[in-house]
mmCIF file with all atom_site columns, C-alpha atoms in Angstrom:
data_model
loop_
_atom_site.group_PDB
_atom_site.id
_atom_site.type_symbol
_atom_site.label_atom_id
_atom_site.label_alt_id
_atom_site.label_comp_id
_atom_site.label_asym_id
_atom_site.label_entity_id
_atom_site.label_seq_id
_atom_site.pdbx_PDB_ins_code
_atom_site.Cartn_x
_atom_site.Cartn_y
_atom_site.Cartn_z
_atom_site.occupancy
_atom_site.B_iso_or_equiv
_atom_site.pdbx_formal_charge
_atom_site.auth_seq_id
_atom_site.auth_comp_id
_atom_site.auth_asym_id
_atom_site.auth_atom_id
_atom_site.pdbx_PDB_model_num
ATOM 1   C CA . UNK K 1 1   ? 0.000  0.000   0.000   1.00 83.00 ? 974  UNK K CA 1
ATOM 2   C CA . UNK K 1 2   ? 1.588  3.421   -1.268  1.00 87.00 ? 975  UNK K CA 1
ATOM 3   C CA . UNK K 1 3   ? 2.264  5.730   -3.787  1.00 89.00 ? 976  UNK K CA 1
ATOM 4   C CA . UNK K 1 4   ? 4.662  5.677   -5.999  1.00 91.00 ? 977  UNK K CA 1
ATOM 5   C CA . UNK K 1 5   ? 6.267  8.675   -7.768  1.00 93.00 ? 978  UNK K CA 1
ATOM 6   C CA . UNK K 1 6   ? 9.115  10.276  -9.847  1.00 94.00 ? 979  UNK K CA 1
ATOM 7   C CA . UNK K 1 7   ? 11.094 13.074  -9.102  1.00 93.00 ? 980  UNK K CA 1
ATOM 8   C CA . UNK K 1 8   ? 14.057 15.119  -11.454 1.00 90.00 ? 981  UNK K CA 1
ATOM 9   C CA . UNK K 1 9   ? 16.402 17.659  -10.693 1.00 91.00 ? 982  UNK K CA 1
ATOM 10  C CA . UNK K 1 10  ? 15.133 20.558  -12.434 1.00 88.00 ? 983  UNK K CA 1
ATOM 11  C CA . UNK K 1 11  ? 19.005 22.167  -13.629 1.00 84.00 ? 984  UNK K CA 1
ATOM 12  C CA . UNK K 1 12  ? 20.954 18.697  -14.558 1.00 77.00 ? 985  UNK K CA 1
ATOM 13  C CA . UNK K 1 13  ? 23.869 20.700  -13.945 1.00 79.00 ? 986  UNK K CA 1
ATOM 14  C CA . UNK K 1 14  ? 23.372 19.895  -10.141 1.00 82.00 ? 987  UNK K CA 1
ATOM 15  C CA . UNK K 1 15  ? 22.381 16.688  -8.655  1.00 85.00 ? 988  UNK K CA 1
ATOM 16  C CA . UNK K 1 16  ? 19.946 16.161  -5.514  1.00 90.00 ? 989  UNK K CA 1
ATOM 17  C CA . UNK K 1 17  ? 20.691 14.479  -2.518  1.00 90.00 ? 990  UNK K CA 1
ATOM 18  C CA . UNK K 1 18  ? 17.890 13.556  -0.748  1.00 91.00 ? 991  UNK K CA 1
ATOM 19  C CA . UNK K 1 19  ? 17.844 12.777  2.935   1.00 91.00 ? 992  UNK K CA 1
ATOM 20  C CA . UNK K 1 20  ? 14.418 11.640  4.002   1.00 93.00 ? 993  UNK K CA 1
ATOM 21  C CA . UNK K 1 21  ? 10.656 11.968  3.261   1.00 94.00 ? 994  UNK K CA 1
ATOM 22  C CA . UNK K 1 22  ? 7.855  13.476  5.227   1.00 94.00 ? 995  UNK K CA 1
ATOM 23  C CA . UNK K 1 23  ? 4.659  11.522  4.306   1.00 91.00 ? 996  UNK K CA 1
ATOM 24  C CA . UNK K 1 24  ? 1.133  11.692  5.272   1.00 89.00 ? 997  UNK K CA 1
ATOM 25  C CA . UNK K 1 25  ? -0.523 8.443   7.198   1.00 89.00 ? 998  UNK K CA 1
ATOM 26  C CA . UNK K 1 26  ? -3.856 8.524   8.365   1.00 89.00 ? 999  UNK K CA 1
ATOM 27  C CA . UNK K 1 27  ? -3.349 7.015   11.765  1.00 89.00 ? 1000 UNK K CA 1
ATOM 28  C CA . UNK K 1 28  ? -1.037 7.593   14.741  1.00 92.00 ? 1001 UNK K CA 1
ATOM 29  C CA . UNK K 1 29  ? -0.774 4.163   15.331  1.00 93.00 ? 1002 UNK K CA 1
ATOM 30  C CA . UNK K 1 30  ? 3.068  3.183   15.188  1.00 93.00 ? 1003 UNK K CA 1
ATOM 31  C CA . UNK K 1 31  ? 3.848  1.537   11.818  1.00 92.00 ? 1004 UNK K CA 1
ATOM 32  C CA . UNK K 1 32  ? 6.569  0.259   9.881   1.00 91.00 ? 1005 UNK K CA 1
ATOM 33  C CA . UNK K 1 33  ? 7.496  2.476   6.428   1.00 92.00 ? 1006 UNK K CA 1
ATOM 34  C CA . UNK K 1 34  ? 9.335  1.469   3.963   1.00 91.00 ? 1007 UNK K CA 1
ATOM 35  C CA . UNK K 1 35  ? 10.578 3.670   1.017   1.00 92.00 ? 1008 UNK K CA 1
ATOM 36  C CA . UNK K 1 36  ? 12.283 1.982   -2.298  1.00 93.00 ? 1009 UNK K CA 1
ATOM 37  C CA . UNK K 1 37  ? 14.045 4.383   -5.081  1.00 93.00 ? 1010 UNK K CA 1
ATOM 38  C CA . UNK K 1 38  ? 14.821 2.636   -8.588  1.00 94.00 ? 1011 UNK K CA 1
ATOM 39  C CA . UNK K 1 39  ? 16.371 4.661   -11.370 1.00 93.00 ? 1012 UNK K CA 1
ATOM 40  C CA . UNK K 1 40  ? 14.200 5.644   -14.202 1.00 93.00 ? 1013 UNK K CA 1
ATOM 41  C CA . UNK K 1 41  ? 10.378 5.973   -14.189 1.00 93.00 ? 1014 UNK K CA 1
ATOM 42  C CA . UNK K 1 42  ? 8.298  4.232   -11.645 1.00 92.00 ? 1015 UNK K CA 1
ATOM 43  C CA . UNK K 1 43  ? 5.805  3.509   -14.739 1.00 90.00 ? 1016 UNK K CA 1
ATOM 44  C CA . UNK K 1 44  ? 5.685  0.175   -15.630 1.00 87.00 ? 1017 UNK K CA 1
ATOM 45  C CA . UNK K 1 45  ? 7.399  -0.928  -12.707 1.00 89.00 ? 1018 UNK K CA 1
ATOM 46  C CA . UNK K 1 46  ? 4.550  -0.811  -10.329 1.00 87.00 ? 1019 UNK K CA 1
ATOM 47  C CA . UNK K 1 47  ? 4.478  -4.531  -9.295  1.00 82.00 ? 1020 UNK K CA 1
ATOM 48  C CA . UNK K 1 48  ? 7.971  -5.723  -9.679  1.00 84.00 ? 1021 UNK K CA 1
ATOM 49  C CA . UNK K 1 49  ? 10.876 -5.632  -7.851  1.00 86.00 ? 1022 UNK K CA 1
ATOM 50  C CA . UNK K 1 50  ? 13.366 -5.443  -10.793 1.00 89.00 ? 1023 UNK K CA 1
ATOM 51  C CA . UNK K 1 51  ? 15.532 -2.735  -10.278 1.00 92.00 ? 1024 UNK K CA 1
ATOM 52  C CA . UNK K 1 52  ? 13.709 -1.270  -6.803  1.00 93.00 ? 1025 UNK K CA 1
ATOM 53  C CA . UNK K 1 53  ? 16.118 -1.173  -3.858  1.00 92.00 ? 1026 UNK K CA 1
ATOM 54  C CA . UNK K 1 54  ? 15.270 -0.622  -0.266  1.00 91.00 ? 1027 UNK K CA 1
ATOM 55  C CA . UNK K 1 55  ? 16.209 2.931   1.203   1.00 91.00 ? 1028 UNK K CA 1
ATOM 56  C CA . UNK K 1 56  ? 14.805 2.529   4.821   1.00 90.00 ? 1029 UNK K CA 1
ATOM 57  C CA . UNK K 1 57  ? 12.532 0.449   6.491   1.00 91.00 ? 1030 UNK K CA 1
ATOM 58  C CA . UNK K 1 58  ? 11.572 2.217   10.066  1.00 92.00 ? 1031 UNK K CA 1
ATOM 59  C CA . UNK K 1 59  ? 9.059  2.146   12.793  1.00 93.00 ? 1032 UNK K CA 1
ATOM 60  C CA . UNK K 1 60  ? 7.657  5.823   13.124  1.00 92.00 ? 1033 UNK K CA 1
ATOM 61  C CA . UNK K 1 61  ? 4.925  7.402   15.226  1.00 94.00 ? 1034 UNK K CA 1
ATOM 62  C CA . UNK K 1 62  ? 3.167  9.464   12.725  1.00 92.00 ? 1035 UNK K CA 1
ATOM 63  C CA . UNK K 1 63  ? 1.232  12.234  13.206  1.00 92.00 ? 1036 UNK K CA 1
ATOM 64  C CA . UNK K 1 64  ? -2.066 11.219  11.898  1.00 90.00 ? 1037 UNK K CA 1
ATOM 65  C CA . UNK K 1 65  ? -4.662 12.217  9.259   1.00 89.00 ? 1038 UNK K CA 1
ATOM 66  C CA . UNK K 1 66  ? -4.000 16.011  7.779   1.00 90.00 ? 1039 UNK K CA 1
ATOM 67  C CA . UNK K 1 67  ? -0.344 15.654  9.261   1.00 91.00 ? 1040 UNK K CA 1
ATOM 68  C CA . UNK K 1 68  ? 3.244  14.718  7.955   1.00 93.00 ? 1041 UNK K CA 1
ATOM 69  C CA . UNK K 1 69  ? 5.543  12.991  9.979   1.00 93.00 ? 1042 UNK K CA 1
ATOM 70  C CA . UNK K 1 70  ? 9.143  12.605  9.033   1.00 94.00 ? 1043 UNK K CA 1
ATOM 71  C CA . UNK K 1 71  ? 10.878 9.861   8.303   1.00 92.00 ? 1044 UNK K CA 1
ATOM 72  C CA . UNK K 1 72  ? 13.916 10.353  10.492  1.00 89.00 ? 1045 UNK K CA 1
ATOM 73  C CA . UNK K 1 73  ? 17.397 11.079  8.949   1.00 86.00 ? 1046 UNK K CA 1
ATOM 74  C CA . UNK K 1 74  ? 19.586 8.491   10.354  1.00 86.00 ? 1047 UNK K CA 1
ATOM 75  C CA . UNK K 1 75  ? 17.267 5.739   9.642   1.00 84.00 ? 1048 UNK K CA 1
ATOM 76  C CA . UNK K 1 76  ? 17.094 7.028   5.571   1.00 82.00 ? 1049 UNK K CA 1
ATOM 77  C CA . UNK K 1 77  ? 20.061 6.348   3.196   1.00 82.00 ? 1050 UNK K CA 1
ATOM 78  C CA . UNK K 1 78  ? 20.674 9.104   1.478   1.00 82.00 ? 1051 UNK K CA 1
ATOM 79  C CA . UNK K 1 79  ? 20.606 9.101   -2.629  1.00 84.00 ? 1052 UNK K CA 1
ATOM 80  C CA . UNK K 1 80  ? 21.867 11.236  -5.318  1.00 85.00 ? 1053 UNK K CA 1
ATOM 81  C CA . UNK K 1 81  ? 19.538 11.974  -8.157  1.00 84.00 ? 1054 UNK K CA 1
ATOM 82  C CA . UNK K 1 82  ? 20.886 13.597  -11.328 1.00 87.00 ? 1055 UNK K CA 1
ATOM 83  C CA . UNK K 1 83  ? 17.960 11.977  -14.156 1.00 89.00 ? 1056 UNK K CA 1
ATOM 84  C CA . UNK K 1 84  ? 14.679 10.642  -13.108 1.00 91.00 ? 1057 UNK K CA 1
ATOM 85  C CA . UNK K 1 85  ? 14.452 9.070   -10.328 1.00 92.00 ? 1058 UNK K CA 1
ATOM 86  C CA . UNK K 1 86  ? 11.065 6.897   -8.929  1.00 94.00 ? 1059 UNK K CA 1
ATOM 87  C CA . UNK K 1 87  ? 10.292 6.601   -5.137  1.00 94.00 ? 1060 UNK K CA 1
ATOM 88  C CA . UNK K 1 88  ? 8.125  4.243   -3.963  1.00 92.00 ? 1061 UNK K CA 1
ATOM 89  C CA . UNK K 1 89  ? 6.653  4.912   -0.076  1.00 92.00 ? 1062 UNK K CA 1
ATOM 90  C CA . UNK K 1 90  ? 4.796  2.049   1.368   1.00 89.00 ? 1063 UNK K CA 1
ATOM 91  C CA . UNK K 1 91  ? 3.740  0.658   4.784   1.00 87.00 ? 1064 UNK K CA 1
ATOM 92  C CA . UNK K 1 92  ? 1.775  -3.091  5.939   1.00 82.00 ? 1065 UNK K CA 1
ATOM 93  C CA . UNK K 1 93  ? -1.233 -1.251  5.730   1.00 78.00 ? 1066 UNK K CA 1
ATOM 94  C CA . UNK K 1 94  ? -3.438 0.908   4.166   1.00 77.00 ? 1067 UNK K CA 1
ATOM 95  C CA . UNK K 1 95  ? -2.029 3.899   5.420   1.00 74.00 ? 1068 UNK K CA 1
ATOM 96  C CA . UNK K 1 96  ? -0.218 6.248   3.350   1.00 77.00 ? 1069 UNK K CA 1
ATOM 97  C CA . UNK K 1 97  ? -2.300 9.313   1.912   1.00 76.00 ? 1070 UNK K CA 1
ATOM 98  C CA . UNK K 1 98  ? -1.934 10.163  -1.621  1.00 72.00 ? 1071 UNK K CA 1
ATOM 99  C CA . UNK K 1 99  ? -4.541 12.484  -3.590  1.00 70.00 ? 1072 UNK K CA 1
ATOM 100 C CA . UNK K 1 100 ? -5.698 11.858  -6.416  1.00 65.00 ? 1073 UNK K CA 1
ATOM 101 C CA . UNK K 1 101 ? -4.870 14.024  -9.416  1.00 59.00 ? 1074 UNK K CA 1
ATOM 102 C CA . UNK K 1 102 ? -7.764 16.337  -10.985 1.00 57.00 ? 1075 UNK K CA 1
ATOM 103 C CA . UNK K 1 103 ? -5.951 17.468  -13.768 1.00 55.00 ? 1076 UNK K CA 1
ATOM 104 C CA . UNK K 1 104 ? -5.904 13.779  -14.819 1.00 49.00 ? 1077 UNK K CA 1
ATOM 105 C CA . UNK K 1 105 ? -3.952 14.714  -18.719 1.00 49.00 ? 1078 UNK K CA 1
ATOM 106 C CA . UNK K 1 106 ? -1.063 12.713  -18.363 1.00 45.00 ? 1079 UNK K CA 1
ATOM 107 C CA . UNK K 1 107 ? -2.572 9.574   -18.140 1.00 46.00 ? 1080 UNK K CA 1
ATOM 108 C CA . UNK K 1 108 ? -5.145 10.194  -20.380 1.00 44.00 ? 1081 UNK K CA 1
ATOM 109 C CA . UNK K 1 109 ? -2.360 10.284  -23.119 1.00 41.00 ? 1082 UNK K CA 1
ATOM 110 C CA . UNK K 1 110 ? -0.992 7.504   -22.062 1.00 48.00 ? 1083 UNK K CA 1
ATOM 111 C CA . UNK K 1 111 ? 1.949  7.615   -19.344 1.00 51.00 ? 1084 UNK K CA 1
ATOM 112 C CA . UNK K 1 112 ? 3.353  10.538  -19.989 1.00 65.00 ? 1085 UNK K CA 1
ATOM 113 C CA . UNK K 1 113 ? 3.353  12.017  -16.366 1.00 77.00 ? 1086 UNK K CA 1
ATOM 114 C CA . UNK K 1 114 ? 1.799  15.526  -15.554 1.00 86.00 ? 1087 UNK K CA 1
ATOM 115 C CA . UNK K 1 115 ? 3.866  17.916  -13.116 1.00 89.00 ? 1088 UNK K CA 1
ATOM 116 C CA . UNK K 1 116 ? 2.144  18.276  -9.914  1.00 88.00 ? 1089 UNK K CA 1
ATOM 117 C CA . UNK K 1 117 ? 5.081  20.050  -7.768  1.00 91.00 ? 1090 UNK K CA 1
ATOM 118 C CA . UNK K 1 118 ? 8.171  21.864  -8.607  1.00 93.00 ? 1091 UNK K CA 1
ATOM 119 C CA . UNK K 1 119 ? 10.203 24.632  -7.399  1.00 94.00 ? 1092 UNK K CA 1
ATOM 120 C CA . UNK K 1 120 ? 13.902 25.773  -8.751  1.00 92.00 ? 1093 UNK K CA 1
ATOM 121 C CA . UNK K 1 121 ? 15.590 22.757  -8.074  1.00 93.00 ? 1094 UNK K CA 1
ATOM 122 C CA . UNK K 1 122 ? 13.200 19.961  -8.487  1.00 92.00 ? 1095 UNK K CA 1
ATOM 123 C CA . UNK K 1 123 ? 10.473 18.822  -10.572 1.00 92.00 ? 1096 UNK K CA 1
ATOM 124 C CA . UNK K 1 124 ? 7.732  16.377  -9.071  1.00 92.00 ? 1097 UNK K CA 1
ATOM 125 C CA . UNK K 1 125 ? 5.466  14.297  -10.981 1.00 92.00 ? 1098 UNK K CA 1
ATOM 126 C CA . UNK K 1 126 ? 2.172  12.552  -10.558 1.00 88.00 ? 1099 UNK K CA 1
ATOM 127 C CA . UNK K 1 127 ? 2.555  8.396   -9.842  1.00 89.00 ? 1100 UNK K CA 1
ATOM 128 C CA . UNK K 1 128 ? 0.946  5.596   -8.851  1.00 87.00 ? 1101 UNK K CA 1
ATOM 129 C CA . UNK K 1 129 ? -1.437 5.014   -6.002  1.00 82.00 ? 1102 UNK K CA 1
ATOM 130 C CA . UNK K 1 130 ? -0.684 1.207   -4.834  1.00 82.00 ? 1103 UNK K CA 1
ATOM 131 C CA . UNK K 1 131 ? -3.939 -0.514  -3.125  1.00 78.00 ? 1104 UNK K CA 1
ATOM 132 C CA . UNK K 1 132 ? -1.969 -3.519  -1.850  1.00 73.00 ? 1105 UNK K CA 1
ATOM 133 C CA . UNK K 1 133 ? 1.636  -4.630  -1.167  1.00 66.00 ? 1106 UNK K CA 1
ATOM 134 C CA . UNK K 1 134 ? 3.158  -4.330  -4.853  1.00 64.00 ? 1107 UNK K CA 1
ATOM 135 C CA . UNK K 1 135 ? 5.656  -6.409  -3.774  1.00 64.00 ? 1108 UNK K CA 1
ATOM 136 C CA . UNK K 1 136 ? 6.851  -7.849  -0.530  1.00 52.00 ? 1109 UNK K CA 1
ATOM 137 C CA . UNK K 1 137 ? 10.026 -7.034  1.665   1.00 47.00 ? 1110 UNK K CA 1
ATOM 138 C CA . UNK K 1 138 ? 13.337 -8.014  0.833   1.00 39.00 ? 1111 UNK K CA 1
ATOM 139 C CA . UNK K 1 139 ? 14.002 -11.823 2.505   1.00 38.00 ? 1112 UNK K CA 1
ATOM 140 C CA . UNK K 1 140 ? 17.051 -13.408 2.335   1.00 37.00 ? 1113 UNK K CA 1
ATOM 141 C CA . UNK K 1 141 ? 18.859 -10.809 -0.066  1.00 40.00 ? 1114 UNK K CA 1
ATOM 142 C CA . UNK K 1 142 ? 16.002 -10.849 -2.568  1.00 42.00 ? 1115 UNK K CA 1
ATOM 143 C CA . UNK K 1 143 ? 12.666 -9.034  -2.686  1.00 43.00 ? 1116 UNK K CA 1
ATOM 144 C CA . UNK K 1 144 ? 9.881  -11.274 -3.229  1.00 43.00 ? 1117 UNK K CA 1
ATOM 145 C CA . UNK K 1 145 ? 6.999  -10.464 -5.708  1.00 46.00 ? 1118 UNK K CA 1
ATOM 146 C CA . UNK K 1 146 ? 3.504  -10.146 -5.431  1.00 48.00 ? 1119 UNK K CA 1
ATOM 147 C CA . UNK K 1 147 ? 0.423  -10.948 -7.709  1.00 44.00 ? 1120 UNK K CA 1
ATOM 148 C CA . UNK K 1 148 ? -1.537 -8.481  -7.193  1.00 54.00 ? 1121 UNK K CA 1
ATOM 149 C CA . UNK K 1 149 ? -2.213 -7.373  -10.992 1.00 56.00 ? 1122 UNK K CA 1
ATOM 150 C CA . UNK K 1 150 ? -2.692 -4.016  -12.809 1.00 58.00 ? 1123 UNK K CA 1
ATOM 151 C CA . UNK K 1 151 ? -6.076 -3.333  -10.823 1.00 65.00 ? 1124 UNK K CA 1
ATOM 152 C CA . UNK K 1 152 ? -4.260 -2.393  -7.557  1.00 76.00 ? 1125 UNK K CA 1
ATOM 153 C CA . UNK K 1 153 ? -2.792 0.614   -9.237  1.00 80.00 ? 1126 UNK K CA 1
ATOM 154 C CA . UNK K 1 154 ? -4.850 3.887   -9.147  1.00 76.00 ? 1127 UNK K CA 1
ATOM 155 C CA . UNK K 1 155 ? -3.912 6.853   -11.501 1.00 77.00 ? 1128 UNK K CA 1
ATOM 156 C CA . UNK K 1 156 ? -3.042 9.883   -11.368 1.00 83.00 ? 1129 UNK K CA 1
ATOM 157 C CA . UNK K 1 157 ? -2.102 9.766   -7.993  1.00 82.00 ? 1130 UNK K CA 1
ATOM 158 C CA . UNK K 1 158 ? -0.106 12.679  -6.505  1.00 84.00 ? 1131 UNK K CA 1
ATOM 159 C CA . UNK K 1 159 ? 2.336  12.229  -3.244  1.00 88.00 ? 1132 UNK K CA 1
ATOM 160 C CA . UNK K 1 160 ? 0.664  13.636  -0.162  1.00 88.00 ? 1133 UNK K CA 1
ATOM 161 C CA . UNK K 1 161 ? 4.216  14.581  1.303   1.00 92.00 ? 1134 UNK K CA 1
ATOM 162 C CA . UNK K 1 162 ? 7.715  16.281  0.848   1.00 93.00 ? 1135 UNK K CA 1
ATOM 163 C CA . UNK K 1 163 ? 11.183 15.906  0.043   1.00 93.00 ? 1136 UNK K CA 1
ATOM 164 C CA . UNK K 1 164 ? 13.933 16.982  2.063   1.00 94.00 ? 1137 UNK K CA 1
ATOM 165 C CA . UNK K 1 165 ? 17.288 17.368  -0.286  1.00 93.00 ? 1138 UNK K CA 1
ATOM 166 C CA . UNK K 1 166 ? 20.208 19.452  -0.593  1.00 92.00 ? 1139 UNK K CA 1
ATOM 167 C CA . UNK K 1 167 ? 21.819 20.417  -3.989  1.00 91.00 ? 1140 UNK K CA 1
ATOM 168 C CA . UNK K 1 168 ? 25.214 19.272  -5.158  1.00 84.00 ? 1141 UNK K CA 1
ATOM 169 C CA . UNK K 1 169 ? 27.436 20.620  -8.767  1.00 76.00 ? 1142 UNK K CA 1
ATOM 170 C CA . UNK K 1 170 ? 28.353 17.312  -10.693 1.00 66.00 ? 1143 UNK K CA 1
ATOM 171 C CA . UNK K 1 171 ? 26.982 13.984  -11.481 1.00 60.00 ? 1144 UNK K CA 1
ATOM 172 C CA . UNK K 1 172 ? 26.522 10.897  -10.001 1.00 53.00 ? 1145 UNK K CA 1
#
């Protein structure tokens, strides 16, 4: 359960480090979250592991419905973005908040992916809203897939959240 999204940096002159996430889940029950980064688009990727690798998996207390919590820095490894770049923020449970889209182009065209976000050193795009585990945790050194299907993803979805970064000169 998640969203899945794609961020770029918006000079590719400078790359993006990004240190954590603040996300939006509707309780403030404890729970774990888990956040995966892949290079590339998240489209078409939506319900396999191939290429997805784990950036944190924490316990936080969030903050409930209408609130971010943040995912704390020294449980997050940090990553340095310098093309597109997909995210994918997920929990056990139907928790994470995303919203969905009204301009709803994008997807209409096919997946081209509208801009929903963007300020002078990032661009944010709509993604994926995932209605069940699109694939499990990593066990044993390998992430496990689900089979789920194409009907637990829900487009446009836009990431109820934000990104905390810090820009670099260079390239990955």
């Amino acid at each position: 359960y998640g969203i899945m999204f794609d961020i770029t940096p918006k000079n590719h002159q400078h790359i993006l480090r990004i240190h954590s996430l603040s996300v939006h889940i509707d309780t403030t029950n404890s729970v774990t979250v888990e956040v995966y980064t892949r290079r590339g688009t998240h489209v078409g990727h939506e319900l396999s592991p191939d290429g997805w690798v784990l950036l944190t998996r924490t316990m936080i207390k969030p903050a409930g419905f209408g609130s971010l919590t943040t995912i704390p820095n020294h449980s997050f490894q940090p990553i340095l973005i310098d093309s597109v770049q997909g995210l994918y923020v997920t929990t056990r449970t139907p928790n994470v908040v995303s919203s969905k889209n009204q301009k709803v182009k994008g997807f209409e065209r096919g997946y081209e992916m509208d801009v929903v976000a963007e300020n002078g050193d990032l661009v944010m795009y709509e993604g994926s809203g995932i209605l069940s585990q699109a694939f499990a945790s990593f066990v044993g050194g390998a992430v496990v897939a689900s089979a789920n299907g194409a009907d637990s993803i829900q487009r446009p979805q836009m990431f109820n959240g934000a990104v905390h970064y810090t820009v670099e000169d260079g390239t990955v």
